[in-house]
Short mmCIF file of C-alpha atoms in Angstrom, two decimals:
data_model
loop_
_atom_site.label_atom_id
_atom_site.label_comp_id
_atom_site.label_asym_id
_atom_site.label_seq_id
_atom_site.Cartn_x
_atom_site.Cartn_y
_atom_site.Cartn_z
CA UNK A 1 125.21 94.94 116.35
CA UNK A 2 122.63 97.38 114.94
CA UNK A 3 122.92 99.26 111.95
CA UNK A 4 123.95 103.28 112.26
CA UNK A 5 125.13 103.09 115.57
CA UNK A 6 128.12 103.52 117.00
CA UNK A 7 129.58 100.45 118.63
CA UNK A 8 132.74 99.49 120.56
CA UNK A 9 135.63 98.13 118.68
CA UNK A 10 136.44 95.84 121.60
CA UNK A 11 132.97 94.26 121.77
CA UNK A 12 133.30 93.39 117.83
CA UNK A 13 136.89 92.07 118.67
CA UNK A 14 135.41 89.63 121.36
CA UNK A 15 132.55 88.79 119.51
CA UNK A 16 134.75 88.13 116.01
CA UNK A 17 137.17 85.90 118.23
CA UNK A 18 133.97 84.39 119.93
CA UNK A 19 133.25 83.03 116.36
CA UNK A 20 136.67 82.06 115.02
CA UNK A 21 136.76 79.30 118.33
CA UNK A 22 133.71 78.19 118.25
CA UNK A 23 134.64 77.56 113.92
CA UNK A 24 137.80 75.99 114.81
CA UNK A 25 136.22 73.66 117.07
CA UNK A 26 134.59 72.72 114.39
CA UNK A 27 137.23 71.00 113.34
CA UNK A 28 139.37 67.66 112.89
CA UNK A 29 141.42 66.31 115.70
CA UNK A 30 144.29 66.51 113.13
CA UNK A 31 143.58 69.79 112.01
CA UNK A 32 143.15 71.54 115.64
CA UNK A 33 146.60 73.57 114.72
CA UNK A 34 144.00 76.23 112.69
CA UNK A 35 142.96 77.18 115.93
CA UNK A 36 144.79 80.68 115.61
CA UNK A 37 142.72 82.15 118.62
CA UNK A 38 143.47 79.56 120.94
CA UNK A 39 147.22 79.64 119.99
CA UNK A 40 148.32 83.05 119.85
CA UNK A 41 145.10 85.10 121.71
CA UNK A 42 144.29 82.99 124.71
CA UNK A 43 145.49 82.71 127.79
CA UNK A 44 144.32 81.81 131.08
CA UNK A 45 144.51 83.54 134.62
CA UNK A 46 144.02 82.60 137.89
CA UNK A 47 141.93 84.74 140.97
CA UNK A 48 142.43 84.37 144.27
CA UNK A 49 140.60 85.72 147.43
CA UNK A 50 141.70 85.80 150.72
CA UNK A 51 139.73 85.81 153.90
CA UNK A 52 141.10 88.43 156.13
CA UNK A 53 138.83 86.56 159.20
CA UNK A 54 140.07 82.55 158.61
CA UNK A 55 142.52 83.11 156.12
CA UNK A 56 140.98 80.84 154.11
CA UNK A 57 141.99 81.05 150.25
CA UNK A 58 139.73 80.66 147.11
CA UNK A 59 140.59 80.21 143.81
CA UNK A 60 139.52 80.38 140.32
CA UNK A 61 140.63 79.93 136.85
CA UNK A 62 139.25 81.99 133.92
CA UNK A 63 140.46 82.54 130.28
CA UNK A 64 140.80 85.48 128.40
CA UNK A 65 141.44 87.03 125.09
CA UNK A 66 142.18 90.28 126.31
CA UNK A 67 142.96 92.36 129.70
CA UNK A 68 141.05 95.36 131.31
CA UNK A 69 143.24 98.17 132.47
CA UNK A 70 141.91 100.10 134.86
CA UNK A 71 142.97 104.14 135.09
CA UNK A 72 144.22 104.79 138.94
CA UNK A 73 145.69 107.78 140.14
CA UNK A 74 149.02 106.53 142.10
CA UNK A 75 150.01 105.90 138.47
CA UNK A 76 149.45 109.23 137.25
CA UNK A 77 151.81 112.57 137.05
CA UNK A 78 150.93 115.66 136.15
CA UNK A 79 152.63 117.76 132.74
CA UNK A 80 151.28 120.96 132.06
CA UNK A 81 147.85 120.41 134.01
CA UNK A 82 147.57 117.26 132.60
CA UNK A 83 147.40 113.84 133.69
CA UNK A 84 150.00 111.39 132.57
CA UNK A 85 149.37 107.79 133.35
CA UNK A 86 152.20 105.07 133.23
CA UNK A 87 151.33 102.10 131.42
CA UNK A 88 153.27 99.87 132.87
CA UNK A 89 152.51 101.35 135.82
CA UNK A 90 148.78 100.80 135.43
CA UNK A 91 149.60 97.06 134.66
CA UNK A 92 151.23 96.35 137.77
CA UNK A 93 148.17 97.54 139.74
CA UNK A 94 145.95 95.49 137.74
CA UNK A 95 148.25 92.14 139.46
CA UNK A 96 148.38 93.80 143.06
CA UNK A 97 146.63 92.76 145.84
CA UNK A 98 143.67 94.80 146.00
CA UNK A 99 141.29 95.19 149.78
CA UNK A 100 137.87 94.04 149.67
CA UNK A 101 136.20 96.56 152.27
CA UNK A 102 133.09 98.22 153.02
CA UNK A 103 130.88 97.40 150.58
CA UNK A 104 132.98 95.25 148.77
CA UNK A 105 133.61 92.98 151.27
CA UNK A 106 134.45 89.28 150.49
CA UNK A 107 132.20 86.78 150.49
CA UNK A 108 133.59 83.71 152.50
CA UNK A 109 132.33 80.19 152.15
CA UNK A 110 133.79 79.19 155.41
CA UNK A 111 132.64 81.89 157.69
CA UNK A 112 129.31 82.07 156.02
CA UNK A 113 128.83 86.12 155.83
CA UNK A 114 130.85 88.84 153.99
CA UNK A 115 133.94 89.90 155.89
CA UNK A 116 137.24 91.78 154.73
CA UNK A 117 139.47 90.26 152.44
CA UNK A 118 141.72 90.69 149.93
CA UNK A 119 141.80 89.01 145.93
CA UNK A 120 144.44 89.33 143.09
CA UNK A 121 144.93 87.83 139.78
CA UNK A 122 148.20 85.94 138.33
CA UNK A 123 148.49 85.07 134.92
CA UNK A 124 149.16 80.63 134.58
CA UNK A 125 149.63 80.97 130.73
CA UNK A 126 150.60 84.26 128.54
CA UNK A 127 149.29 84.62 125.05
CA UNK A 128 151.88 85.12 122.06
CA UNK A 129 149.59 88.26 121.24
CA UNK A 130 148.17 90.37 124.36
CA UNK A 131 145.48 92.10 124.05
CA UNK A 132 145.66 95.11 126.37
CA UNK A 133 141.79 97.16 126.84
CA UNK A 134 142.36 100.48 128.27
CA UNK A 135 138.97 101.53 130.35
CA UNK A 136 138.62 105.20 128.88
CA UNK A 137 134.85 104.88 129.55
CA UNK A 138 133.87 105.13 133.04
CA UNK A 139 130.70 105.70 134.80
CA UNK A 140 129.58 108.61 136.13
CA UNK A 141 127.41 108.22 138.90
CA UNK A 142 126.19 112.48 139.47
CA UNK A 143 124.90 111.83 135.70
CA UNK A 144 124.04 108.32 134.96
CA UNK A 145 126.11 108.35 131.72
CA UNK A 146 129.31 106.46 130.46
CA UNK A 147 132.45 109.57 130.01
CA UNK A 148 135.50 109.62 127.88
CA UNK A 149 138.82 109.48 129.91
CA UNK A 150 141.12 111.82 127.45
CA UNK A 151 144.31 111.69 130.14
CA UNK A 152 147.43 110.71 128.02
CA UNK A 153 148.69 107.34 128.68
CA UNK A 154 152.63 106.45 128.25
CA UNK A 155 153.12 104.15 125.33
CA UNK A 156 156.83 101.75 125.92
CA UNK A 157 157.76 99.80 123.41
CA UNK A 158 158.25 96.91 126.08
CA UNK A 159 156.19 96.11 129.27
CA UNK A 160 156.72 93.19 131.34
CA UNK A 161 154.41 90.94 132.95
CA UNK A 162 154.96 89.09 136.20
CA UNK A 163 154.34 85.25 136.40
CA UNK A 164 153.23 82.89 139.19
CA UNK A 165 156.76 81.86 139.05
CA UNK A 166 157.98 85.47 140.26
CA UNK A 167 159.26 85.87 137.05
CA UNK A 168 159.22 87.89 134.11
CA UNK A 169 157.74 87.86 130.28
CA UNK A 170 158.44 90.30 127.93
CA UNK A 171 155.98 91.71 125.31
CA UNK A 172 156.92 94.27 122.38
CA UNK A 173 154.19 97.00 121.38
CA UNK A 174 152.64 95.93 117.79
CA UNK A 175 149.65 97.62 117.66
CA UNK A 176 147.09 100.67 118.38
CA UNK A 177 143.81 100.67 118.10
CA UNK A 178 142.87 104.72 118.54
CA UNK A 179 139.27 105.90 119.41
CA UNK A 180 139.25 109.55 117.86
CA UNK A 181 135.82 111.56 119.58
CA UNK A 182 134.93 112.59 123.04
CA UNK A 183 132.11 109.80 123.93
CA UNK A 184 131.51 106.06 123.53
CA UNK A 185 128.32 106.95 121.34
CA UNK A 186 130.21 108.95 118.68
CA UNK A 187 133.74 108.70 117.17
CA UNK A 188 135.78 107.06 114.85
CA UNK A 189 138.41 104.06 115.43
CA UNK A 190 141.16 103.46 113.16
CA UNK A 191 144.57 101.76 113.84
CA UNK A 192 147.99 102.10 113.55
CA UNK A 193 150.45 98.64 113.14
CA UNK A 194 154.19 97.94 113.27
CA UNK A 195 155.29 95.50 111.01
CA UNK A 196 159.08 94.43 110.97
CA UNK A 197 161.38 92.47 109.30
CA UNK A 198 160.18 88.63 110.94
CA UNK A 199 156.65 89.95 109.49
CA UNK A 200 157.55 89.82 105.88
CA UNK A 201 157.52 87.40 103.41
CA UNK A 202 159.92 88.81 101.32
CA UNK A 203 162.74 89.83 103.54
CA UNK A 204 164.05 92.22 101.10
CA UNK A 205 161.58 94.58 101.40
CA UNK A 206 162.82 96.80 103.90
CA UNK A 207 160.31 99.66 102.44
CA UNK A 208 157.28 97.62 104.47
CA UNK A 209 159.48 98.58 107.80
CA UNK A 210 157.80 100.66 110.46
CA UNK A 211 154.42 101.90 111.42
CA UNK A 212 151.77 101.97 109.16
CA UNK A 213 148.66 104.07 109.62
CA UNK A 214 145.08 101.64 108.87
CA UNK A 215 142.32 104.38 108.84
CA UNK A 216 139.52 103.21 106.52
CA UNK A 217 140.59 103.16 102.79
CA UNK A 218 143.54 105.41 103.83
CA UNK A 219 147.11 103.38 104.49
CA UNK A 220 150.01 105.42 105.17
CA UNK A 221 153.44 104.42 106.21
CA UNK A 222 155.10 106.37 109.34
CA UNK A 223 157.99 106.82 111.62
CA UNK A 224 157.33 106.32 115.44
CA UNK A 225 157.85 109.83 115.44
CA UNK A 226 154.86 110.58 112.98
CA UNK A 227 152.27 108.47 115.17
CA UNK A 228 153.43 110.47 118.29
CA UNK A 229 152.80 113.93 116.94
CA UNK A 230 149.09 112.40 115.67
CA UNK A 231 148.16 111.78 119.11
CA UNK A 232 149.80 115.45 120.44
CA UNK A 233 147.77 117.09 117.68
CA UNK A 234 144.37 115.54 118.07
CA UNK A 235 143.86 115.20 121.75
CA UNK A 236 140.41 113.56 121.33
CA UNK A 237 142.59 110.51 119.88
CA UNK A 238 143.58 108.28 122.49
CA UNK A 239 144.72 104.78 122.40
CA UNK A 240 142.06 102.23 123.67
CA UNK A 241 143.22 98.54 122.42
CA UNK A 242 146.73 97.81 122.41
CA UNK A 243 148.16 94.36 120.94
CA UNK A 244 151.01 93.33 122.14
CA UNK A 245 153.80 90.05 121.28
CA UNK A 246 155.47 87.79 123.51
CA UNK A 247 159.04 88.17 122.87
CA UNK A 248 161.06 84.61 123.45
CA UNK A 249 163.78 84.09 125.34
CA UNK A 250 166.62 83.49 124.22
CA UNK A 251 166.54 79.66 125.38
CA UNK A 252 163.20 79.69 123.55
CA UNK A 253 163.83 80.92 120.54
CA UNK A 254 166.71 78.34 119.67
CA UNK A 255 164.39 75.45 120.27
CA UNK A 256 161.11 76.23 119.71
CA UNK A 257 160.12 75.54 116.14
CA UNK A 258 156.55 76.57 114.86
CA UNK A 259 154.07 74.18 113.54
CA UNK A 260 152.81 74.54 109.97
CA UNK A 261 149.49 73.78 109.20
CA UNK A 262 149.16 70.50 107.33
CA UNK A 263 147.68 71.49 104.22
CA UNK A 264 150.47 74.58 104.36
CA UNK A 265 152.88 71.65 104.69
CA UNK A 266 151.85 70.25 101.21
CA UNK A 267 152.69 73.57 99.81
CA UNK A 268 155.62 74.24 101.18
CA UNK A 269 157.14 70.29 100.25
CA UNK A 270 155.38 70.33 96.84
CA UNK A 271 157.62 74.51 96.20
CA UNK A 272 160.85 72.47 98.13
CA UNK A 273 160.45 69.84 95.24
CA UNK A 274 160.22 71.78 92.39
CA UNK A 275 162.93 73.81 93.46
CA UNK A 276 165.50 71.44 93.62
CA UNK A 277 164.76 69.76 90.21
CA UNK A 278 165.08 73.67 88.55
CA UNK A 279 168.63 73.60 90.56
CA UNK A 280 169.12 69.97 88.86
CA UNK A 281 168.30 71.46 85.28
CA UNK A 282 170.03 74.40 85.36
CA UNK A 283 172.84 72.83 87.08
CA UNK A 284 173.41 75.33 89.71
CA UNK A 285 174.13 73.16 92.80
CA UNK A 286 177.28 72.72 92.81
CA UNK A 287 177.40 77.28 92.82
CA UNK A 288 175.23 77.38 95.60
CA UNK A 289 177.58 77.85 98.26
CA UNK A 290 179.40 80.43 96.04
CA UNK A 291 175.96 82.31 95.87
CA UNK A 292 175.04 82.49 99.14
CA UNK A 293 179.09 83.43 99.80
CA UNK A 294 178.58 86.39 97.57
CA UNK A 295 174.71 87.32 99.06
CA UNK A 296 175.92 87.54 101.95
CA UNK A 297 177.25 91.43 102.32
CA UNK A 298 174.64 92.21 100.17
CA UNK A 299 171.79 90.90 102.79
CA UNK A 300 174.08 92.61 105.76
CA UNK A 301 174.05 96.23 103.80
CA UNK A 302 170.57 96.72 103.04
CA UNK A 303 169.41 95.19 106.82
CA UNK A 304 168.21 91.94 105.77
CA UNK A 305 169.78 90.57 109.11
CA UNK A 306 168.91 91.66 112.52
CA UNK A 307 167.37 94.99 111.25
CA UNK A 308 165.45 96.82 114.08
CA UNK A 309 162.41 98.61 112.82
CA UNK A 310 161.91 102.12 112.93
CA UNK A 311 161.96 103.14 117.23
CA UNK A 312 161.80 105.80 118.53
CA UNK A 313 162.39 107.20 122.29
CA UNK A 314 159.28 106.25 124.51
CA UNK A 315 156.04 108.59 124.13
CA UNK A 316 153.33 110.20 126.06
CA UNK A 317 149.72 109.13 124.00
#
């Protein structure tokens, strides 16, 4: 990356999780849990191309940190002279069958020539964080230059992803990554994060709750109504990364239970210890139960349990 230029956010991404594999690779046999990329980021995919000739099927298996979304127009409406695209709309294309015609004709093995086919791509394993990349900067071929696609994109709060299985997985919106200019050679990125109550260390702190603005040294905490009047009021910002998390079923979530990292572990026994003996001294076991008895209403009035973060209704970005 050279110095006073402007440079794409997603290229640093891929390049920064590049080098946190390749680190953690690095690593003991034992200590292969502090690969965070490969855990949460990764996930794999599978392509297949069909022969429209022979019928003959080809496949290949890639992995990814992150998924290219591709603008199209049968996903688009129109508001006030203005293109609207669905997200989740724009998703599903990406996993439809798509024609390979003309000059994109399939290459097949088995005939030995190009002839008309067909190719789309299922997802084999789903990342617990996906990283969505929204193509805003297309080629124009009249000028030779790379263009800024401003069209406003629908935001949900959940989108769904389809599995080999035929099934569904869904994934909660956690962050936005905004590109604020009008080309790919000038601009500004900052981004703005939900954080909510499973995120926090200290569950009492219900102030953290919501979306918080990350622009620079500027951090700002919002409503879900604040970041959608940001986006009507600069039109030049537009979302280009999104992150989203994998949200477990509810078989999942009773019996899945996350892996610590073993020096963490020593922490976390060595705290356990010293708590109990400080119950011992003070002699407060035997009031425990009467604590956590009178705790209790306290945690349920100020949203300790099941508290939803800050929603609002779904948005137009």
């Amino acid at each position: 990356f050279e110095h006073n230029q402007q440079q794409d956010c997603q290229e640093f991404l891929r390049h920064f999780l590049d080098a946190l594999h390749e680190e953690a690779k690095k690593t003991t046999q034992n200590e292969s849990n502090l690969d965070l990329v490969k855990q949460h980021l990764m996930g794999t995919c599978v392509h297949l191309s069909k022969c429209l000739t022979c019928s003959s099927i080809t496949k290949s298996q890639d992995l990814f940190y992150e998924l290219s979304i591709g603008f199209h127009e049968q996903s688009s409406t129109n508001d006030d002279q203005q293109k609207i695209f669905d997200l989740q709309s724009l998703i599903d294309h990406t996993f439809a069958w798509e024609s390979l015609i003309n000059e994109n004709q399939f290459a097949c093995d088995k005939c030995g020539k190009k002839e008309d086919g067909s190719r789309r791509m299922f997802l084999t394993s789903h990342p617990n964080y996906l990283v969505l990349l929204l193509k805003r900067f297309v080629h124009n071929h009249l000028t030779g230059k790379y263009e800024k696609c401003l069209d406003r994109t629908t935001l949900p709060e959940f989108i769904q992803l389809l599995t080999v299985n035929e099934t569904f997985i869904s994934y909660r919106l956690k962050a936005i990554v905004v590109h604020h200019g009008l080309s790919m050679n000038s601009g500004h990125y900052y981004a703005f994060v939900m954080i909510n109550n499973d995120d926090l260390i200290d569950k009492n702190n219900n102030n953290s709750i919501g979306w918080w603005l990350f622009n620079d040294t500027h951090v700002e905490h919002l409503t879900y109504e604040n970041v959608y009047a940001h986006f009507q009021r600069f039109p030049s910002a537009t979302p280009y990364v999104l992150i989203y998390e994998k949200q477990l079923q509810e078989k999942e979530t009773e019996t899945t239970q996350l892996s610590i990292v073993p020096y963490l572990q020593t922490f976390v026994d060595r705290d356990n210890q010293l708590y109990t003996q400080e119950q011992k001294r003070r002699g407060r076991s035997s009031r425990s139960a009467d604590v956590s008895d009178v705790n209790e209403p306290y945690l349920r009035n100020t949203g300790c349990k099941d508290q939803s973060p800050d929603r609002g209704p779904p948005c137009i970005f």
